[in-house]
Tab-separated table of C-alpha atoms and ligand atoms in Angstrom:
chain	number	residue	atom	x	y	z
A	233	MET	CA	-75.409	-50.669	42.089
A	234	HIS	CA	-76.481	-54.198	41.238
A	235	ARG	CA	-77.021	-56.362	44.317
A	236	SER	CA	-74.733	-59.178	43.238
A	237	LEU	CA	-71.917	-56.701	42.693
A	238	TRP	CA	-72.345	-55.442	46.235
A	239	LEU	CA	-72.255	-59.012	47.441
A	240	ALA	CA	-69.032	-59.625	45.534
A	241	ILE	CA	-67.515	-56.514	47.084
A	242	LEU	CA	-68.632	-57.568	50.548
A	243	LEU	CA	-67.036	-60.976	50.059
A	244	VAL	CA	-63.818	-59.402	48.854
A	245	GLY	CA	-63.942	-57.104	51.867
A	246	THR	CA	-64.398	-59.827	54.461
A	247	ALA	CA	-61.827	-62.190	53.009
A	248	SER	CA	-59.202	-59.530	52.599
A	249	ALA	CA	-57.189	-59.740	55.788
A	250	LEU	CA	-53.698	-60.016	54.400
A	251	ALA	CA	-55.164	-61.406	51.178
A	252	GLN	CA	-52.561	-62.103	48.562
A	253	ASP	CA	-54.323	-62.838	45.282
A	254	GLN	CA	-56.899	-60.167	44.834
A	255	ASP	CA	-57.857	-58.283	41.709
A	256	LEU	CA	-57.730	-54.777	43.108
A	257	SER	CA	-58.927	-53.237	39.835
A	258	LYS	CA	-62.425	-54.536	40.622
A	259	VAL	CA	-62.566	-53.205	44.172
A	260	GLU	CA	-64.914	-50.323	44.880
A	261	ILE	CA	-64.626	-48.115	47.918
A	262	LYS	CA	-67.693	-47.799	50.102
A	263	SER	CA	-67.944	-44.817	52.451
A	264	THR	CA	-70.058	-44.549	55.603
A	265	GLN	CA	-70.481	-41.359	57.611
A	266	LEU	CA	-70.062	-41.818	61.388
A	267	ALA	CA	-70.088	-38.217	62.678
A	268	PRO	CA	-70.138	-34.747	61.061
A	269	ASN	CA	-66.495	-34.882	59.908
A	270	LEU	CA	-65.792	-38.592	60.216
A	271	TYR	CA	-66.151	-41.424	57.720
A	272	VAL	CA	-65.051	-45.000	57.312
A	273	LEU	CA	-63.945	-46.157	53.856
A	274	GLN	CA	-64.013	-49.868	53.047
A	275	GLY	CA	-62.379	-51.314	49.951
A	276	ALA	CA	-59.846	-54.124	50.254
A	277	GLY	CA	-57.353	-54.536	53.043
A	278	GLY	CA	-57.763	-52.664	56.290
A	279	ASN	CA	-60.528	-50.169	56.933
A	280	VAL	CA	-59.718	-46.478	56.488
A	281	THR	CA	-61.088	-43.993	59.015
A	282	ALA	CA	-61.143	-40.431	57.663
A	283	SER	CA	-61.461	-36.997	59.250
A	284	VAL	CA	-62.606	-34.779	56.397
A	285	GLY	CA	-63.180	-31.055	56.802
A	286	SER	CA	-62.105	-27.511	56.011
A	287	ASP	CA	-58.623	-28.093	57.476
A	288	GLY	CA	-58.066	-30.988	55.072
A	289	THR	CA	-58.117	-34.745	55.448
A	290	LEU	CA	-56.475	-37.168	57.871
A	291	LEU	CA	-56.644	-40.912	57.263
A	292	VAL	CA	-56.060	-43.818	59.600
A	293	ASP	CA	-54.435	-46.498	57.367
A	294	ASP	CA	-54.333	-46.499	53.566
A	295	GLU	CA	-55.039	-50.003	52.162
A	296	PHE	CA	-53.043	-50.848	48.995
A	297	ALA	CA	-51.192	-48.608	46.525
A	298	PRO	CA	-53.432	-49.481	43.526
A	299	LEU	CA	-56.461	-48.248	45.511
A	300	VAL	CA	-55.107	-44.820	46.411
A	301	ASP	CA	-56.664	-43.054	43.408
A	302	LYS	CA	-60.022	-44.616	44.274
A	303	ILE	CA	-59.657	-43.549	47.906
A	304	ARG	CA	-58.891	-39.995	46.754
A	305	ALA	CA	-61.889	-39.996	44.399
A	306	THR	CA	-64.161	-41.277	47.159
A	307	LEU	CA	-62.965	-38.531	49.505
A	308	MET	CA	-63.552	-35.864	46.836
A	309	GLY	CA	-66.977	-37.361	46.151
A	310	LEU	CA	-68.026	-36.609	49.727
A	311	GLY	CA	-68.223	-32.968	48.649
A	312	VAL	CA	-66.651	-31.707	51.899
A	313	THR	CA	-63.238	-30.499	50.753
A	314	ASN	CA	-61.130	-30.656	47.609
A	315	ARG	CA	-57.856	-30.359	49.531
A	316	PRO	CA	-55.440	-33.299	49.373
A	317	VAL	CA	-54.857	-35.779	52.184
A	318	ARG	CA	-52.581	-34.047	54.717
A	319	TYR	CA	-51.891	-36.906	57.135
A	320	VAL	CA	-51.998	-40.687	57.258
A	321	ILE	CA	-51.600	-42.425	60.621
A	322	ASN	CA	-50.631	-46.109	60.215
A	323	THR	CA	-52.038	-48.421	62.915
A	324	HIS	CA	-49.469	-51.180	62.252
A	325	TYR	CA	-46.911	-52.201	59.639
A	326	HIS	CA	-48.840	-54.912	57.693
A	327	TYR	CA	-49.055	-54.173	53.974
A	328	ASP	CA	-52.854	-54.252	53.867
A	329	HIS	CA	-52.840	-51.149	56.111
A	330	THR	CA	-49.733	-49.337	54.810
A	331	GLY	CA	-49.668	-50.217	51.092
A	332	GLY	CA	-50.891	-46.753	50.096
A	333	ASN	CA	-48.068	-44.962	51.932
A	334	LEU	CA	-45.861	-44.411	48.886
A	335	PRO	CA	-48.436	-42.844	46.534
A	336	PHE	CA	-49.826	-40.725	49.364
A	337	THR	CA	-46.466	-39.382	50.440
A	338	LYS	CA	-45.549	-38.689	46.795
A	339	GLY	CA	-48.676	-36.522	46.731
A	340	GLY	CA	-47.479	-34.527	49.744
A	341	THR	CA	-49.097	-36.456	52.614
A	342	THR	CA	-47.216	-36.684	55.924
A	343	LEU	CA	-47.054	-40.234	57.310
A	344	ILE	CA	-47.295	-40.672	61.095
A	345	ALA	CA	-46.729	-43.840	63.140
A	346	GLN	CA	-45.368	-45.343	66.312
A	347	GLN	CA	-41.592	-45.665	66.016
A	348	GLN	CA	-41.477	-49.470	66.176
A	349	LEU	CA	-43.845	-49.619	63.198
A	350	ARG	CA	-41.378	-47.537	61.184
A	351	ALA	CA	-38.539	-49.915	62.083
A	352	ARG	CA	-40.574	-52.933	60.920
A	353	LEU	CA	-41.615	-51.254	57.659
A	354	ALA	CA	-37.952	-50.459	57.021
A	355	SER	CA	-36.663	-53.968	57.740
A	356	GLY	CA	-39.524	-56.137	56.482
A	357	GLY	CA	-39.782	-59.654	57.880
A	358	THR	CA	-42.091	-62.614	58.252
A	359	ALA	CA	-45.335	-61.908	60.058
A	360	GLY	CA	-46.806	-64.986	61.720
A	361	ASN	CA	-48.419	-66.748	64.660
A	362	GLY	CA	-45.343	-68.796	65.388
A	363	GLY	CA	-46.524	-71.752	63.332
A	364	SER	CA	-49.448	-72.265	61.009
A	365	ILE	CA	-49.743	-68.728	59.561
A	366	SER	CA	-46.974	-66.681	58.014
A	367	ARG	CA	-46.811	-63.832	55.526
A	368	GLU	CA	-43.762	-62.180	54.013
A	369	MET	CA	-43.639	-58.446	54.617
A	370	GLN	CA	-41.215	-56.805	52.217
A	371	ALA	CA	-39.150	-53.857	53.335
A	372	VAL	CA	-40.703	-50.724	51.846
A	373	GLU	CA	-38.953	-47.973	49.928
A	374	PRO	CA	-37.498	-45.260	52.171
A	375	GLN	CA	-40.070	-42.796	50.829
A	376	ALA	CA	-42.919	-44.967	52.146
A	377	LEU	CA	-41.647	-44.731	55.730
A	378	PRO	CA	-43.376	-42.439	58.241
A	379	GLN	CA	-41.808	-38.980	58.451
A	380	VAL	CA	-43.180	-38.374	61.962
A	381	THR	CA	-42.921	-41.007	64.701
A	382	PHE	CA	-43.796	-41.107	68.384
A	383	ASP	CA	-43.211	-43.401	71.344
A	384	HIS	CA	-46.365	-43.358	73.467
A	385	GLU	CA	-48.850	-40.811	72.152
A	386	LEU	CA	-49.309	-38.094	69.554
A	387	THR	CA	-52.086	-35.562	68.954
A	388	VAL	CA	-53.107	-33.965	65.655
A	389	TYR	CA	-55.404	-30.924	65.850
A	390	LEU	CA	-57.593	-30.976	62.750
A	391	ASN	CA	-61.170	-30.126	61.786
A	392	GLY	CA	-62.060	-29.058	65.327
A	393	GLU	CA	-61.014	-32.451	66.672
A	394	GLU	CA	-58.083	-33.589	68.814
A	395	VAL	CA	-57.018	-36.792	67.121
A	396	HIS	CA	-55.084	-38.960	69.592
A	397	ALA	CA	-52.869	-41.794	68.373
A	398	VAL	CA	-51.923	-43.985	71.338
A	399	HIS	CA	-49.419	-46.858	71.378
A	400	TYR	CA	-50.582	-50.163	72.885
A	401	PRO	CA	-47.497	-52.366	73.256
A	402	ASN	CA	-47.233	-55.998	72.149
A	403	ALA	CA	-50.830	-56.390	70.971
A	404	HIS	CA	-51.445	-57.252	67.265
A	405	THR	CA	-47.758	-56.301	66.695
A	406	ASP	CA	-45.264	-54.298	68.768
A	407	GLY	CA	-45.951	-51.030	66.955
A	408	ASP	CA	-49.744	-50.718	67.179
A	409	SER	CA	-51.603	-47.481	67.563
A	410	ILE	CA	-55.260	-47.007	68.339
A	411	VAL	CA	-56.591	-43.676	67.099
A	412	PHE	CA	-59.227	-41.808	69.111
A	413	PHE	CA	-61.539	-39.087	67.797
A	414	PRO	CA	-63.080	-38.032	71.137
A	415	LYS	CA	-65.368	-35.300	69.815
A	416	GLY	CA	-66.870	-37.591	67.185
A	417	HIS	CA	-67.121	-40.565	69.588
A	418	VAL	CA	-65.108	-42.698	67.162
A	419	VAL	CA	-62.134	-44.970	67.739
A	420	ALA	CA	-60.089	-46.729	65.033
A	421	MET	CA	-58.711	-49.957	66.516
A	422	GLY	CA	-56.476	-51.255	63.712
A	423	ASP	CA	-56.199	-55.047	63.849
A	424	ILE	CA	-56.388	-55.185	67.638
A	425	PHE	CA	-60.123	-55.579	66.925
A	426	VAL	CA	-61.303	-57.446	63.809
A	427	ARG	CA	-64.639	-58.909	62.767
A	428	TYR	CA	-63.594	-61.693	60.372
A	429	GLY	CA	-63.461	-64.280	63.186
A	430	PHE	CA	-60.602	-65.289	65.485
A	431	PRO	CA	-57.967	-62.544	65.106
A	432	PHE	CA	-54.538	-62.908	63.576
A	433	ILE	CA	-51.929	-62.010	66.202
A	434	ASP	CA	-48.491	-61.346	64.723
A	435	LEU	CA	-46.360	-63.019	67.389
A	436	ASN	CA	-43.296	-62.813	65.110
A	437	GLY	CA	-43.904	-59.064	64.917
A	438	GLY	CA	-43.996	-58.628	68.693
A	439	GLY	CA	-47.726	-59.243	69.254
A	440	SER	CA	-49.290	-61.159	72.153
A	441	VAL	CA	-52.774	-62.152	73.222
A	442	GLN	CA	-52.269	-60.487	76.595
A	443	GLY	CA	-51.447	-57.215	74.836
A	444	MET	CA	-54.624	-57.545	72.727
A	445	ILE	CA	-56.669	-58.064	75.907
A	446	ASP	CA	-54.979	-55.190	77.751
A	447	ALA	CA	-55.578	-52.816	74.825
A	448	CYS	CA	-59.277	-53.700	74.489
A	449	GLU	CA	-59.781	-53.330	78.251
A	450	ALA	CA	-58.061	-49.940	78.277
A	451	VAL	CA	-60.109	-48.688	75.320
A	452	LEU	CA	-63.417	-49.862	76.803
A	453	LYS	CA	-62.698	-47.935	80.008
A	454	GLN	CA	-62.617	-44.644	78.135
A	455	LEU	CA	-65.267	-44.994	75.418
A	456	PRO	CA	-68.693	-43.370	75.691
A	457	GLY	CA	-71.541	-45.866	75.380
A	458	ASP	CA	-72.554	-44.626	71.923
A	459	ALA	CA	-69.056	-44.792	70.415
A	460	HIS	CA	-68.420	-46.100	66.909
A	461	VAL	CA	-65.692	-48.738	67.175
A	462	ILE	CA	-63.936	-49.203	63.824
A	463	PRO	CA	-62.303	-52.610	63.463
A	464	GLY	CA	-59.263	-53.200	61.258
A	465	HIS	CA	-61.458	-55.423	59.098
A	466	GLY	CA	-65.248	-55.681	58.939
A	467	ASP	CA	-68.099	-53.288	59.448
A	468	PRO	CA	-68.160	-50.457	61.993
A	469	ALA	CA	-69.172	-51.780	65.398
A	470	GLY	CA	-70.241	-50.551	68.814
A	471	VAL	CA	-69.059	-50.833	72.385
A	472	ALA	CA	-71.093	-54.016	72.984
A	473	ASP	CA	-69.380	-55.720	70.019
A	474	LEU	CA	-65.946	-54.857	71.394
A	475	ARG	CA	-66.983	-56.209	74.812
A	476	THR	CA	-68.118	-59.511	73.269
A	477	TYR	CA	-64.856	-59.811	71.343
A	478	LEU	CA	-62.803	-59.010	74.462
A	479	LYS	CA	-64.662	-61.698	76.421
A	480	MET	CA	-63.836	-64.218	73.680
A	481	LEU	CA	-60.133	-63.269	73.912
A	482	GLN	CA	-60.198	-63.556	77.714
A	483	ASP	CA	-62.105	-66.850	77.824
A	484	THR	CA	-60.165	-68.593	75.048
A	485	SER	CA	-56.797	-67.565	76.464
A	486	ALA	CA	-57.899	-68.634	79.966
A	487	ALA	CA	-58.847	-72.046	78.553
A	488	VAL	CA	-55.459	-72.480	76.878
A	489	ALA	CA	-53.574	-71.179	79.939
A	490	GLN	CA	-55.395	-73.695	82.134
A	491	ALA	CA	-54.622	-76.545	79.710
A	492	LEU	CA	-50.958	-75.477	79.691
A	493	ARG	CA	-50.860	-75.569	83.494
A	494	ALA	CA	-52.429	-79.038	83.344
A	495	GLY	CA	-49.518	-80.131	81.162
A	496	LYS	CA	-51.488	-80.650	77.945
A	497	THR	CA	-49.686	-80.571	74.632
A	498	LEU	CA	-50.768	-78.412	71.703
A	499	ALA	CA	-51.849	-81.549	69.814
A	500	GLN	CA	-54.044	-82.609	72.749
A	501	MET	CA	-55.674	-79.179	72.958
A	502	LYS	CA	-56.636	-79.371	69.282
A	503	GLN	CA	-57.707	-82.999	69.431
A	504	GLN	CA	-59.909	-82.316	72.474
A	505	HIS	CA	-61.478	-79.283	70.736
A	506	LEU	CA	-60.499	-76.983	73.561
A	507	LEU	CA	-61.842	-73.951	71.671
A	508	GLY	CA	-64.804	-75.806	70.123
A	509	ALA	CA	-67.363	-73.651	71.924
A	510	TRP	CA	-66.181	-70.575	70.000
A	511	SER	CA	-65.747	-72.183	66.567
A	512	ALA	CA	-69.232	-71.587	65.210
A	513	GLN	CA	-69.001	-67.857	65.821
A	514	TYR	CA	-65.309	-67.176	65.159
A	515	SER	CA	-64.147	-69.794	62.655
A	516	PRO	CA	-66.369	-69.452	59.573
A	517	PRO	CA	-65.708	-71.628	56.492
A	518	LYS	CA	-62.353	-70.727	54.880
A	519	ALA	CA	-61.462	-68.637	57.912
A	520	PHE	CA	-58.176	-66.756	57.732
A	521	VAL	CA	-57.551	-67.880	61.329
A	522	ASP	CA	-59.459	-71.113	61.939
A	523	THR	CA	-59.874	-72.770	65.335
A	524	ASP	CA	-56.648	-74.785	65.074
A	525	ALA	CA	-54.668	-71.738	63.930
A	526	PHE	CA	-56.047	-69.713	66.834
A	527	THR	CA	-55.187	-72.536	69.256
A	528	ASP	CA	-51.620	-72.402	67.856
A	529	THR	CA	-51.588	-68.646	68.353
A	530	LEU	CA	-52.721	-68.758	71.976
A	531	TYR	CA	-50.467	-71.698	72.802
A	532	ASN	CA	-47.422	-69.965	71.312
A	533	SER	CA	-48.253	-66.613	72.883
A	534	LEU	CA	-48.967	-67.995	76.358
A	535	SER	CA	-46.050	-70.433	76.450
A	536	ALA	CA	-43.716	-67.596	75.452
A	537	HIS	CA	-45.210	-65.634	78.350
A	538	ALA	CA	-44.681	-68.602	80.682
A	539	ALA	CA	-41.065	-68.913	79.538
A	540	ARG	CA	-40.505	-65.275	80.483
A	541	HIS	CA	-42.496	-65.185	83.730
A	542	GLY	CA	-42.543	-68.776	84.934
A	543	ARG	CA	-46.291	-69.276	84.419
A	544	PRO	CA	-48.829	-69.074	81.572
A	545	GLY	CA	-50.602	-65.718	81.272
A	546	ARG	CA	-53.999	-65.317	82.826
B	893	ZN	ZN1	-52.617	-56.600	60.566
């Protein structure tokens, strides 16, 4: 493929977190093999992690409906199996990770998710950080709702792998799952881990920065050193990348918590560039979540925590 076309696709890919005006007809799906039966597919919207083998295919997340035929064609093009997609596990309810649910389920796929995710897909609502960022999430058709739900954990036995979907409460939303492929040393993080810069945390949808931190800490405790860590957006990463990201979450939220205890207002925190040290790395030009928006997020998340517990979170 021509280099400039790849560049265009890369740009579409990185800017696509909850993107609203994208020409999906031009998107191409790129696949990368991570382990004998495991691949990551990147098009627009959230990354898709795929277990592909003689038992059939399981996907983690499914991008947007107009891309489903391209996802299917990419899977067939791997030359591993010509069986249809049997399962999709949704990591969270946002439409850039669940938009393909309806065409997949019409083709016979079983949709699996944490039960709170199903409730949010059914009701719709406004995702947001409690201020500067908000996105309307429309209620989906009943057919696009998961047929199988779980509370804490669910295992699918497929292609010689025990695929574990585990609920991490109040992280990016209140219905997040992280999906582990222990044999392949792969974990699909959903939007609890992203690589586009400061993360979007859907506080309106039950997310919290403390839940993001807790989830990343719990995952790091159980990953082998050579694990492939698949972010919700951006290229496949490793354990060291997740550690760096976790440290940013811990340090930025500690800075905001300390400023809250010192009685600073949100306006003062922004004016004094409280998170300035992280801007160069995590707030690129035209960032989805720029430094001010992330300051809003942490302020709103930690003051809500303080209101509940009498003190800002750590
Ligand atoms: Zn999301």
